Coordinates of C-alpha atoms and ligand atoms in Angstrom, one line a residue:
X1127 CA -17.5 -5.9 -40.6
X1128 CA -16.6 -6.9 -44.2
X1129 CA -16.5 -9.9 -46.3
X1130 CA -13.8 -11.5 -48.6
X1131 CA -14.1 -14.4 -50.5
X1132 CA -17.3 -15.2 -48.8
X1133 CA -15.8 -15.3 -45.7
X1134 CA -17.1 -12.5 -43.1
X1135 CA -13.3 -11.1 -41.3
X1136 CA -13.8 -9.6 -38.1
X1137 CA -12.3 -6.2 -38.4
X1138 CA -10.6 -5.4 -35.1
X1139 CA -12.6 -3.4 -33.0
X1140 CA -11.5 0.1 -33.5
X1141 CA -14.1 1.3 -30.8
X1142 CA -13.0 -0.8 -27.8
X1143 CA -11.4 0.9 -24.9
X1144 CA -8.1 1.7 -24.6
X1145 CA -6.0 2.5 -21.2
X1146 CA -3.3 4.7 -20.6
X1147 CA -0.6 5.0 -18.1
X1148 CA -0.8 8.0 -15.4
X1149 CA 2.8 8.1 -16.3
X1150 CA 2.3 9.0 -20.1
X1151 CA 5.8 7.4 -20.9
X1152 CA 4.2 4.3 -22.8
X1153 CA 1.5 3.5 -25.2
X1154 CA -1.9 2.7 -24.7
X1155 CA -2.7 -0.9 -24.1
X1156 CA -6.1 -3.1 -24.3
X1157 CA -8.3 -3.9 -21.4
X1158 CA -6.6 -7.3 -22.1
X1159 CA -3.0 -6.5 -21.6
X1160 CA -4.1 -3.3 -18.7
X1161 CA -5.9 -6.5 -16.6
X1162 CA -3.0 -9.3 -17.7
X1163 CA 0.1 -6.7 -16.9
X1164 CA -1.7 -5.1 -14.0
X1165 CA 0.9 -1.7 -13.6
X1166 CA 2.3 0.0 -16.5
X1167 CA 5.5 -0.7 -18.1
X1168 CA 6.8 2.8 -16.7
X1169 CA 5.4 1.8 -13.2
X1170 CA 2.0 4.5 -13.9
X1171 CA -1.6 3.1 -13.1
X1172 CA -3.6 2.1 -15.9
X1173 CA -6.3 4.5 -16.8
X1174 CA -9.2 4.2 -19.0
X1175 CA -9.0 6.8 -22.0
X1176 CA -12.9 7.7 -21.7
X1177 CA -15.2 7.8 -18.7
X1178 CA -18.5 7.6 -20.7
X1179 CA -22.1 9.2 -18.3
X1180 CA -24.7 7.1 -18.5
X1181 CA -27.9 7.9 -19.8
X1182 CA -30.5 10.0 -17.9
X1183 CA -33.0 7.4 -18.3
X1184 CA -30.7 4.9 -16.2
X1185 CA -31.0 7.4 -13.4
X1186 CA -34.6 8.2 -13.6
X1187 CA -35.4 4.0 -13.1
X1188 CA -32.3 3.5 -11.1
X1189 CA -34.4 2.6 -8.1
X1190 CA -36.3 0.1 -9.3
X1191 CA -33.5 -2.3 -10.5
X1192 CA -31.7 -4.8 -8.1
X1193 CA -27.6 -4.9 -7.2
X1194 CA -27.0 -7.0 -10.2
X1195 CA -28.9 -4.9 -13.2
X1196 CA -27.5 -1.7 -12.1
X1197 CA -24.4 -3.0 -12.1
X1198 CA -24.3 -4.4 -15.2
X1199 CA -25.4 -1.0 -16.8
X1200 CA -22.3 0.7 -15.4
X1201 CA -20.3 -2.4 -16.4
X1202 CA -21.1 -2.2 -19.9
X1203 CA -19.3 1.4 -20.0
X1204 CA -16.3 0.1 -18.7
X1205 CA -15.8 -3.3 -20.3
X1206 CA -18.7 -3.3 -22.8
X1207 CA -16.8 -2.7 -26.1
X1208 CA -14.2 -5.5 -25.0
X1209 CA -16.1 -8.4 -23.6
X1210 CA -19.8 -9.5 -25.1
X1211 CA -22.8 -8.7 -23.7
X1212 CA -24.0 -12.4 -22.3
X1213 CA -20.4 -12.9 -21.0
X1214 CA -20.0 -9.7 -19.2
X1215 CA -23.6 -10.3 -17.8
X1216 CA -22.4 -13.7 -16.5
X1217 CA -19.2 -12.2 -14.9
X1218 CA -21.5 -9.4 -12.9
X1219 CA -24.1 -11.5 -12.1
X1220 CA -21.6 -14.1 -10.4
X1221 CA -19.7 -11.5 -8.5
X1222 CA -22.3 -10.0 -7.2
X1223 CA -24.5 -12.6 -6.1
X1224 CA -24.8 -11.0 -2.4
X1225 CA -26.8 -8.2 -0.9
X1226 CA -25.2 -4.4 -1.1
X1227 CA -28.0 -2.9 1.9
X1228 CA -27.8 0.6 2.9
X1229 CA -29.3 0.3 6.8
X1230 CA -29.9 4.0 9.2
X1231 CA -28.0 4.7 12.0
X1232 CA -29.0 7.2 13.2
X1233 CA -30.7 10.7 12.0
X1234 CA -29.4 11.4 8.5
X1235 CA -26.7 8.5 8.7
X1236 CA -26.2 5.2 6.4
X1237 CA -24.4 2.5 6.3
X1238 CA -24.0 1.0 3.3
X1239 CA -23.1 -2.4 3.9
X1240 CA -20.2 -3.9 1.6
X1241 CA -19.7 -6.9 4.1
X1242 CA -22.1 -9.4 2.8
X1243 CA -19.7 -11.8 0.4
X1244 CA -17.8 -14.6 0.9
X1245 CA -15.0 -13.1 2.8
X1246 CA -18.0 -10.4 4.4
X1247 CA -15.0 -7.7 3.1
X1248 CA -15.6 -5.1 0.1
X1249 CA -12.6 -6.5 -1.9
X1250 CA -14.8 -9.3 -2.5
X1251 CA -16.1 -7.3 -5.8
X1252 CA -13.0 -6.6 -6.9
X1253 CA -11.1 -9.9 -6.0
X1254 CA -14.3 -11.7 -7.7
X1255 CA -14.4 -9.3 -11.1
X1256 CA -11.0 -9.4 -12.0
X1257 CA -10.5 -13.4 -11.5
X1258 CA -13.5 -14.1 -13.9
X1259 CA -12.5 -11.2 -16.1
X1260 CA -8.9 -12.7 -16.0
X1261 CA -10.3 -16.5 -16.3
X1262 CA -12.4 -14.9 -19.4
X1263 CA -9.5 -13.7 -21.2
X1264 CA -7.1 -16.6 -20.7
X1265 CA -10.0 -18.8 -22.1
X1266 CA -8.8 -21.8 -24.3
X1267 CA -5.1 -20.7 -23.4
X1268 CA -2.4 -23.9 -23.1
X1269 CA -1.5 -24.5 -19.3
X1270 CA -1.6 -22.3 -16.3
X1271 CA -1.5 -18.6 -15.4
X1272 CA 0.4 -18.2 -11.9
X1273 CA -1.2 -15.5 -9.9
X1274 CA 1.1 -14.2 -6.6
X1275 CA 0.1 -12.0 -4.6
X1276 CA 1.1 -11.0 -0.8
X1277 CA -0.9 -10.2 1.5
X1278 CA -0.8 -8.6 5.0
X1279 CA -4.5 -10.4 5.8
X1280 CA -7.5 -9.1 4.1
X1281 CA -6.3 -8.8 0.2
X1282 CA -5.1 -12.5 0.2
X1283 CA -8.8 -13.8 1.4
X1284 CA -10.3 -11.8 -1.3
X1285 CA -7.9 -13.0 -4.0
X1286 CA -8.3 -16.2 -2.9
X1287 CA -11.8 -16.9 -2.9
X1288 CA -12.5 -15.0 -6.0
X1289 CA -9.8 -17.0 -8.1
X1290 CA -11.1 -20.0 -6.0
X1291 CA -11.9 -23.0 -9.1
X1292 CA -11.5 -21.0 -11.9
X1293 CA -9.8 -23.1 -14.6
X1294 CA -6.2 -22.0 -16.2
X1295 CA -5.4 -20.1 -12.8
X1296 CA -3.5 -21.0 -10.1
X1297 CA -3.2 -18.5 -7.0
X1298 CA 0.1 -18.5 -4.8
X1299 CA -1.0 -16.1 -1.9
X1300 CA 2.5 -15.0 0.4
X1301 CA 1.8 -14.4 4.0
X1302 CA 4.2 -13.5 7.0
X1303 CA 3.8 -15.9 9.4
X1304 CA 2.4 -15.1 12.8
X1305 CA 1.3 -11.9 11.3
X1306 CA -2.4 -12.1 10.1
X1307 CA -4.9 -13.2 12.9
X1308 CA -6.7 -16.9 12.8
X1309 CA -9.7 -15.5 10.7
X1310 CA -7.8 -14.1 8.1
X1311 CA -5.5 -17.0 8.0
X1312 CA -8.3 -19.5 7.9
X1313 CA -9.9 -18.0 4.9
X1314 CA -7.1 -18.5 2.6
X1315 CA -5.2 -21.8 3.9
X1316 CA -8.0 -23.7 4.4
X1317 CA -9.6 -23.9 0.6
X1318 CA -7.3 -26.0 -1.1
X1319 CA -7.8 -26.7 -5.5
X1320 CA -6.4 -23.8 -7.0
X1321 CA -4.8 -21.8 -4.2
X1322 CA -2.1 -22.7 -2.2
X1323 CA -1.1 -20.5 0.9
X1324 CA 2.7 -19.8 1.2
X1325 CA 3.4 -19.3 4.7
X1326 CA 6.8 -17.3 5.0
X1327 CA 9.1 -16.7 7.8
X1328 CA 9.1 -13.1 7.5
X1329 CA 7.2 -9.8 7.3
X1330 CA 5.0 -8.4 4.6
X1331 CA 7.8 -6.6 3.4
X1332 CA 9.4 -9.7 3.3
X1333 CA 6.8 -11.2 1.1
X1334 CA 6.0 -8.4 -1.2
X1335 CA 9.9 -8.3 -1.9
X1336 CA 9.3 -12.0 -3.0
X1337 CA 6.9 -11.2 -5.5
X1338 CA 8.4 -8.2 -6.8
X1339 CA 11.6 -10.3 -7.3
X1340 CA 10.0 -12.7 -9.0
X1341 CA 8.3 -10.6 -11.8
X1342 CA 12.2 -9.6 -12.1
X1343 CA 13.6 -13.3 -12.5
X1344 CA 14.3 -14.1 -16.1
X1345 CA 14.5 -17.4 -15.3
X1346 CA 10.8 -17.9 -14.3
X1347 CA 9.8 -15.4 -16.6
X1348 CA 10.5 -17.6 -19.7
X1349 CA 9.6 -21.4 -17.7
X1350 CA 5.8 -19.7 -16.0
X1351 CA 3.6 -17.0 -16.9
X1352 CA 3.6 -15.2 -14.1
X1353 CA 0.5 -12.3 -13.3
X1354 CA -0.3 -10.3 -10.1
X1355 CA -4.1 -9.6 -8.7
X1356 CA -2.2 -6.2 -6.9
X1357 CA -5.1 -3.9 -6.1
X1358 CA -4.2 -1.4 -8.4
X1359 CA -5.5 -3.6 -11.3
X1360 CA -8.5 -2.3 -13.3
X1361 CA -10.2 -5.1 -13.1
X1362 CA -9.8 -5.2 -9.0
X1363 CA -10.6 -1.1 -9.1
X1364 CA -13.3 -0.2 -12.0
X1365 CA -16.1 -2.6 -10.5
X1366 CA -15.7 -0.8 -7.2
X1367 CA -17.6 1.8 -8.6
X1368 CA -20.9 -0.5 -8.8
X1369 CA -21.9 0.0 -5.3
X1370 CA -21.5 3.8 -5.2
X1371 CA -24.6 3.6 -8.0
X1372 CA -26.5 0.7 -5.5
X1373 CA -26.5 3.5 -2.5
X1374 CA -27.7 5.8 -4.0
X1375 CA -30.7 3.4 -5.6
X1376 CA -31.5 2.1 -2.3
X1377 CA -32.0 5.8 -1.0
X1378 CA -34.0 6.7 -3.8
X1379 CA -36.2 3.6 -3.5
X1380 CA -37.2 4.3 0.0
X1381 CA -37.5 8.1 -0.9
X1382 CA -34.8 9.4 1.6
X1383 CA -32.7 11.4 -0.9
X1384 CA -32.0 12.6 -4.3
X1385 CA -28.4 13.6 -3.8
X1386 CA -25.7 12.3 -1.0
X1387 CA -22.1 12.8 0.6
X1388 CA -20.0 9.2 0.8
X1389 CA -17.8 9.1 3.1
X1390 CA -15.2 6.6 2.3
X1391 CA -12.8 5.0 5.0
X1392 CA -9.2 5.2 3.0
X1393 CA -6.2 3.5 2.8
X1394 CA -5.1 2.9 -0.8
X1395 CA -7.7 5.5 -1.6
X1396 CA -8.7 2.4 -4.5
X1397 CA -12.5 2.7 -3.4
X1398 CA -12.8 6.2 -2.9
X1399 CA -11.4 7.2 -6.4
X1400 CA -13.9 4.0 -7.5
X1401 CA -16.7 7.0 -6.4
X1402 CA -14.6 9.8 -8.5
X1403 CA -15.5 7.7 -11.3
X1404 CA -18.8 7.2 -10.6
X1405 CA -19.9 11.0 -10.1
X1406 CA -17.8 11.6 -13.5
X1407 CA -20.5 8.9 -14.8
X1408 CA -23.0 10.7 -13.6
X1409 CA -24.1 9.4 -9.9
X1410 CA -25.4 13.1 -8.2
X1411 CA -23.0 12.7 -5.2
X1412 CA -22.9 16.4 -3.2
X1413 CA -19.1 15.4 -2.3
X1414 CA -17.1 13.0 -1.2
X1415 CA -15.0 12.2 2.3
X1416 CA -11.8 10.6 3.1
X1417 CA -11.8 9.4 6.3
X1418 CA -8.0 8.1 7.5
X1419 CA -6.8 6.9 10.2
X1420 CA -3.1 8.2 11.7
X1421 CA -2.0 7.1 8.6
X1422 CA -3.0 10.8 7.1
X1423 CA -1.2 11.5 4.2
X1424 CA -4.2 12.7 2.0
X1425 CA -5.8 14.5 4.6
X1426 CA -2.4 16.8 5.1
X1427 CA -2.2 16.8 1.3
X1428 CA -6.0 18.2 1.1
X1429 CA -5.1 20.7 3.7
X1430 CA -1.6 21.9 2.2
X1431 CA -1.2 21.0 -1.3
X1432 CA 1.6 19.5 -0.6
X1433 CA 1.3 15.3 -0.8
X1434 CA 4.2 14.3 1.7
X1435 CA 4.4 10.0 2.0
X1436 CA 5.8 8.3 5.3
X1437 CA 6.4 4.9 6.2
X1438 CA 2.8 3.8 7.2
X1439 CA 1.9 3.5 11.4
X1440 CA 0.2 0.8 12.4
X1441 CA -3.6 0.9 13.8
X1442 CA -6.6 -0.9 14.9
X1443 CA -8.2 -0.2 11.0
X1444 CA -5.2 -1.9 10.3
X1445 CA -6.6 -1.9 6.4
X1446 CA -5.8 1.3 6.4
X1447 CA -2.4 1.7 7.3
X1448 CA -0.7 2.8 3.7
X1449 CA 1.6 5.6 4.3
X1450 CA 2.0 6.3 0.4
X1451 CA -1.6 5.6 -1.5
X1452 CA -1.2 3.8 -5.0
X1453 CA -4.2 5.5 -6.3
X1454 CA -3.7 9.0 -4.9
X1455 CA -1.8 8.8 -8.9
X1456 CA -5.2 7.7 -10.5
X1457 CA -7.1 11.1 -8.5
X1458 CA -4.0 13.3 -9.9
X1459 CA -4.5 12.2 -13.0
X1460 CA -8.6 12.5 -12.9
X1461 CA -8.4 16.4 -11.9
X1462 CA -5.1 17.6 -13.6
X1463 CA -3.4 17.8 -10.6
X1464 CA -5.0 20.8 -9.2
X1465 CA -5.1 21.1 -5.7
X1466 CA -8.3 23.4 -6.1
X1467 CA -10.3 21.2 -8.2
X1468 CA -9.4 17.6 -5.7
X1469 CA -10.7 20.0 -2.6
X1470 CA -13.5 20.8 -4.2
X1471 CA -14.7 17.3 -4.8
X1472 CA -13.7 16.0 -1.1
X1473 CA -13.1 16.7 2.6
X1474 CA -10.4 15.1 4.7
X1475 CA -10.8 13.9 8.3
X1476 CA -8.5 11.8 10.5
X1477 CA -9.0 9.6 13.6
X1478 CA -6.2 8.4 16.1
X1479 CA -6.7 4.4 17.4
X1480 CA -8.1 6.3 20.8
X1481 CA -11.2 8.3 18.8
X1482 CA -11.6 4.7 16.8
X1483 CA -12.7 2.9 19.8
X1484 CA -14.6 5.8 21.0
X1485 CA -16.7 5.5 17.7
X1486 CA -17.2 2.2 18.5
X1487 CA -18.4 2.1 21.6
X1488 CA -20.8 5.1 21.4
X1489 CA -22.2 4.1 17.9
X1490 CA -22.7 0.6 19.2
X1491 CA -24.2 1.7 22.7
X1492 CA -26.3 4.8 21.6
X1493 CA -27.7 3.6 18.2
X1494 CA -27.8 -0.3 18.4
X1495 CA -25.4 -0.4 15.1
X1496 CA -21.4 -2.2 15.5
X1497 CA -19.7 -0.6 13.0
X1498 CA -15.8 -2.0 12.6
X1499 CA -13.0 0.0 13.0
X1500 CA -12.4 0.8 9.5
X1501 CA -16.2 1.9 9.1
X1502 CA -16.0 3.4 12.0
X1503 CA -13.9 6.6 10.9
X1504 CA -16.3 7.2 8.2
X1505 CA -19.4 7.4 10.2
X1506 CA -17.6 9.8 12.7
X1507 CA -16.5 12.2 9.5
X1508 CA -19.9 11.9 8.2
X1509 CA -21.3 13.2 11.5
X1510 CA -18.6 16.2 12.2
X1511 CA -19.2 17.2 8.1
X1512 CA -22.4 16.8 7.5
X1513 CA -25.0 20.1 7.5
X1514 CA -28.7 19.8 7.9
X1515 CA -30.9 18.0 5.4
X1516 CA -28.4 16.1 3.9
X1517 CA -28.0 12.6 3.8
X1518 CA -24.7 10.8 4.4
X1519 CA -23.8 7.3 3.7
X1520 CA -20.7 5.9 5.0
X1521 CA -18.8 2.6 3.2
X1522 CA -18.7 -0.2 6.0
X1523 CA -16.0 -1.6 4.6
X1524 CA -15.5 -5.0 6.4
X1525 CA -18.0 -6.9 9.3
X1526 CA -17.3 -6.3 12.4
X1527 CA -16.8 -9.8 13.2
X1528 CA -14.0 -9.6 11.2
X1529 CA -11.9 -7.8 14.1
X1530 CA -13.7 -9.6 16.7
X1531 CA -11.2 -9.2 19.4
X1532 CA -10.7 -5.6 18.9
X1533 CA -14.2 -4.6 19.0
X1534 CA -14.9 -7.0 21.6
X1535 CA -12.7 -5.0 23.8
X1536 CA -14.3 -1.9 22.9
X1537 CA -17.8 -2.6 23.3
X1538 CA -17.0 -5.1 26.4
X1539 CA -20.3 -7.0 26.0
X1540 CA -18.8 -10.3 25.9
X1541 CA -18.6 -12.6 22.5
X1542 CA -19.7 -10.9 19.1
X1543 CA -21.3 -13.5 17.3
X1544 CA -19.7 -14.7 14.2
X1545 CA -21.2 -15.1 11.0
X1546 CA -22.0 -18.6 9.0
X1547 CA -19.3 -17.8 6.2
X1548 CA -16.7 -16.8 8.8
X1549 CA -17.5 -19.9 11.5
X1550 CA -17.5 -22.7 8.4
X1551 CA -14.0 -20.9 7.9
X1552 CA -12.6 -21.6 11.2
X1553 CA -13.8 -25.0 10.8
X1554 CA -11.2 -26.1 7.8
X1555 CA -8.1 -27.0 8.3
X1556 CA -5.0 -25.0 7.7
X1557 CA -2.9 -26.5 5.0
X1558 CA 0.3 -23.9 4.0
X1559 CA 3.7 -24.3 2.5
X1560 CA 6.2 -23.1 5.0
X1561 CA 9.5 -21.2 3.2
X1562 CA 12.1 -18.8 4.5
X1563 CA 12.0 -15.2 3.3
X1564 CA 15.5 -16.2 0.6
X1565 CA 14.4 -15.5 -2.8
X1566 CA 16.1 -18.7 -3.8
X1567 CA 14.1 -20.8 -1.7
X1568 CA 10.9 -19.6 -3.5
X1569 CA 12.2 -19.7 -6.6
X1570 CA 13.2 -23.1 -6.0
X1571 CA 9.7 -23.7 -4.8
X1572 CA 8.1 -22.2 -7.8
X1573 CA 10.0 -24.0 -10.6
X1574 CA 9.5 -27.5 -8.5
X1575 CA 5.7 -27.0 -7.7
X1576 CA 4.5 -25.6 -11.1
Ligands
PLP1037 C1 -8.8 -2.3 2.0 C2 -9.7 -1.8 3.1 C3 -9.9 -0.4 3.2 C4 -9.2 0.7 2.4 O1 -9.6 0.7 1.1 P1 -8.7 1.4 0.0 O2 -9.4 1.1 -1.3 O3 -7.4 0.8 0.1 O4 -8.7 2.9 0.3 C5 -10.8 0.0 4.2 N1 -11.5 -0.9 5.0 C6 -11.2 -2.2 4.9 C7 -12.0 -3.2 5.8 C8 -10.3 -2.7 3.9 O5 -10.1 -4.0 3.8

């Protein structure tokens, strides 16, 4: 900082962080315009430039600090030079206002329990982070920011809630009707302020089409500002790495491990490349494992070297089901796409619907814990990989309420109880816009409504 005249001028800040594009066909851009743009003008992930360790001393009290101090430490890396202390604190401590647990299954087996937020899901971190990150950023700004975002069930819930009352932002979330069950529906239709639920006549196709077409469509383009919350946004992906540092606190706290394998049940491979990150940070993870379902593009690509993507099959870990991963880009990038180097940091495993329910039955009958179906492929990968005396922890991804009727089936021991934030869900009442899947009719919507 310098002064002129008196006045102190705020230099710009030539330390902050700057993110690149995994396609390396356009310039670095701010945290600012990575989190407002969301994907890269030449369609490449955004990327931060430096992944900075943190210090040994972090590590050495790591086990004595709660959820919410540890991460704040690893959010400072991140987003330190670009938001200020007090308002970054703010931000963490608001997202993460719920329990991360890590809870034994059974011998050297963890859970570590992502499903205690508002929508009992692990996007809830990311869905949070980026709508206060966003809200933070759009501060003071004249009128409203129009968030769309289509969802096949679980991403809109997230969104939604997370974006739910913050001021300047108003969340359109596109779902095909008939398509998502009654407890995903209910958790975005029913809440009302800043989120309204579109309820299209269609498939997700249908709807992400919509979307896509509208970030295309000069003519909303110049009368709304238009943003996405797609899951590939840094703000929606860095802060997944928070919990990878909480597992391995909670193990250290009760003295059951200095290192540990994560096995991470895949889709999008967004959380599991959240991990990468940590470990580059620092975090003493032995490796990591991918657990798929049929959807198992990675796990051939770990196998062959050869990444081959398909039209995604559908499952029972229906989260899952991504038959060409966004962020399979960002692990690429991470390891100069050597083959070598990516195997050496993870195993593959895959499950087919039939092995899922077997998980689920025996883990439920022989060790008193339900995982969901999701979580359920990487407990099983965890217990074919793992050697003796190490430690595993496996990502439960989601509560198992949240399928009730498929694990209900599986386990066959009548009704699994529902949780308080899922059962005040059902409660509300659905309110949703009903369109066609026409781009005109939305557009029509769009410039009407807003
Ligand atoms: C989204 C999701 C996944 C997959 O996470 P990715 O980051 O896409 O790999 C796994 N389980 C559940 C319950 C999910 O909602």
């Amino acid at each position: 900082m310098y002064s002129c005249n008196g006045r102190i001028a705020i230099r710009p800040n030539l330390d902050s962080m700057k993110y690149y594009s995994t396609n390396k066909s356009v310039n670095e851009v701010s945290l600012k315009e990575a989190v407002t743009k969301g994907l890269a003008d030449d369609n490449g992930l955004f990327m931060p430039e430096r992944i900075e360790k943190l210090p040994e001393s972090f590590f050495d009290n790591i086990h004595q600090m709660s959820f919410q101090e540890i991460s704040f430490e690893v959010a400072k890396k991140f987003f330190g030079e670009d938001v200020p202390e007090a308002d970054l604190k703010e931000i963490v401590y608001d997202t993460l206002n719920f329990d991360c647990p890590i809870q034994h299954v059974n011998d050297n087996i963890y859970s570590l329990e992502l499903f205690h937020g508002p929508t009992l899901a692990f996007k809830d971190v990311g869905g949070r982070f980026m709508a206060r990150l966003l809200g933070y950023f759009l501060k003071g700004n004249k009128g409203y920011v129009n968030v769309l975002v289509a969802t096949s069930g679980d991403t809109g819930s997230a969104v939604a809630n997370g974006f739910l009352g913050v001021e300047g932002i108003h969340v359109y979330v596109l779902y095909p009707k008939g398509k998502v069950s009654e407890i995903q529906e209910k958790q975005f239709t029913t809440l009302g302020q800043n989120i309204t639920a579109i309820e299209v006549e269609g498939t997700f196709d249908d709807c992400q089409r919509l979307v896509k077409t509208a970030f295309l469509d000069e003519n909303l383009k110049s009368a709304l500002t238009l943003t996405s919350a797609n899951s590939i946004n840094v703000a929606r992906f860095l802060p997944q790495a928070f919990y990878y540092f909480n597992a391995y606190a909670r193990l250290r706290e009760k003295r059951i491990a200095e290192e540990v394998v994560i096995s991470v049940p895949s889709g999008n491979f967004g959380n599991l490349t959240a991990g990468l990150f940590a470990k580059k940070m620092g975090l003493p993870i032995k490796r990591f494992i991918a657990a798929n379902n049929e959807n198992d593009i990675v796990y051939n690509y770990l196998k062959s070297g050869s990444y081959e993507p398909r039209s995604s099959v559908q499952t029972i870990a229906n989260a899952m089901d991504v038959g060409d991963p966004s962020n399979f880009a960002r692990i690429l990038d991470l390891y100069g796409h050597s083959h070598k180097a990516i195997s050496a940091e993870m195993k593959g495993y895959r499950y087919s619907d039939a092995e899922i329910r077997e998980v689920v039955s025996d883990v439920y009958h022989k060790y008193a814990y339900l995982p969901d179906p999701h979580g359920a492929t990487g407990y099983k990968a965890l217990e074919e990989d793992l050697l003796d005396g190490e430690v595993g922890v496996f990502l439960e991804t989601a509560h198992p309420a949240k399928f009730t009727e498929t694990v209900e089936r599986i386990i066959g021991v009548g009704k699994v109880p529902l949780p308080k934030k899922l059962a005040e869900f059902m409660k509300g009442e659905k309110l949703s816009v009903s369109l066609g899947s026409d781009f005109e009719g939305f557009k029509k919507f769009l410039l009407e409504e807003v």
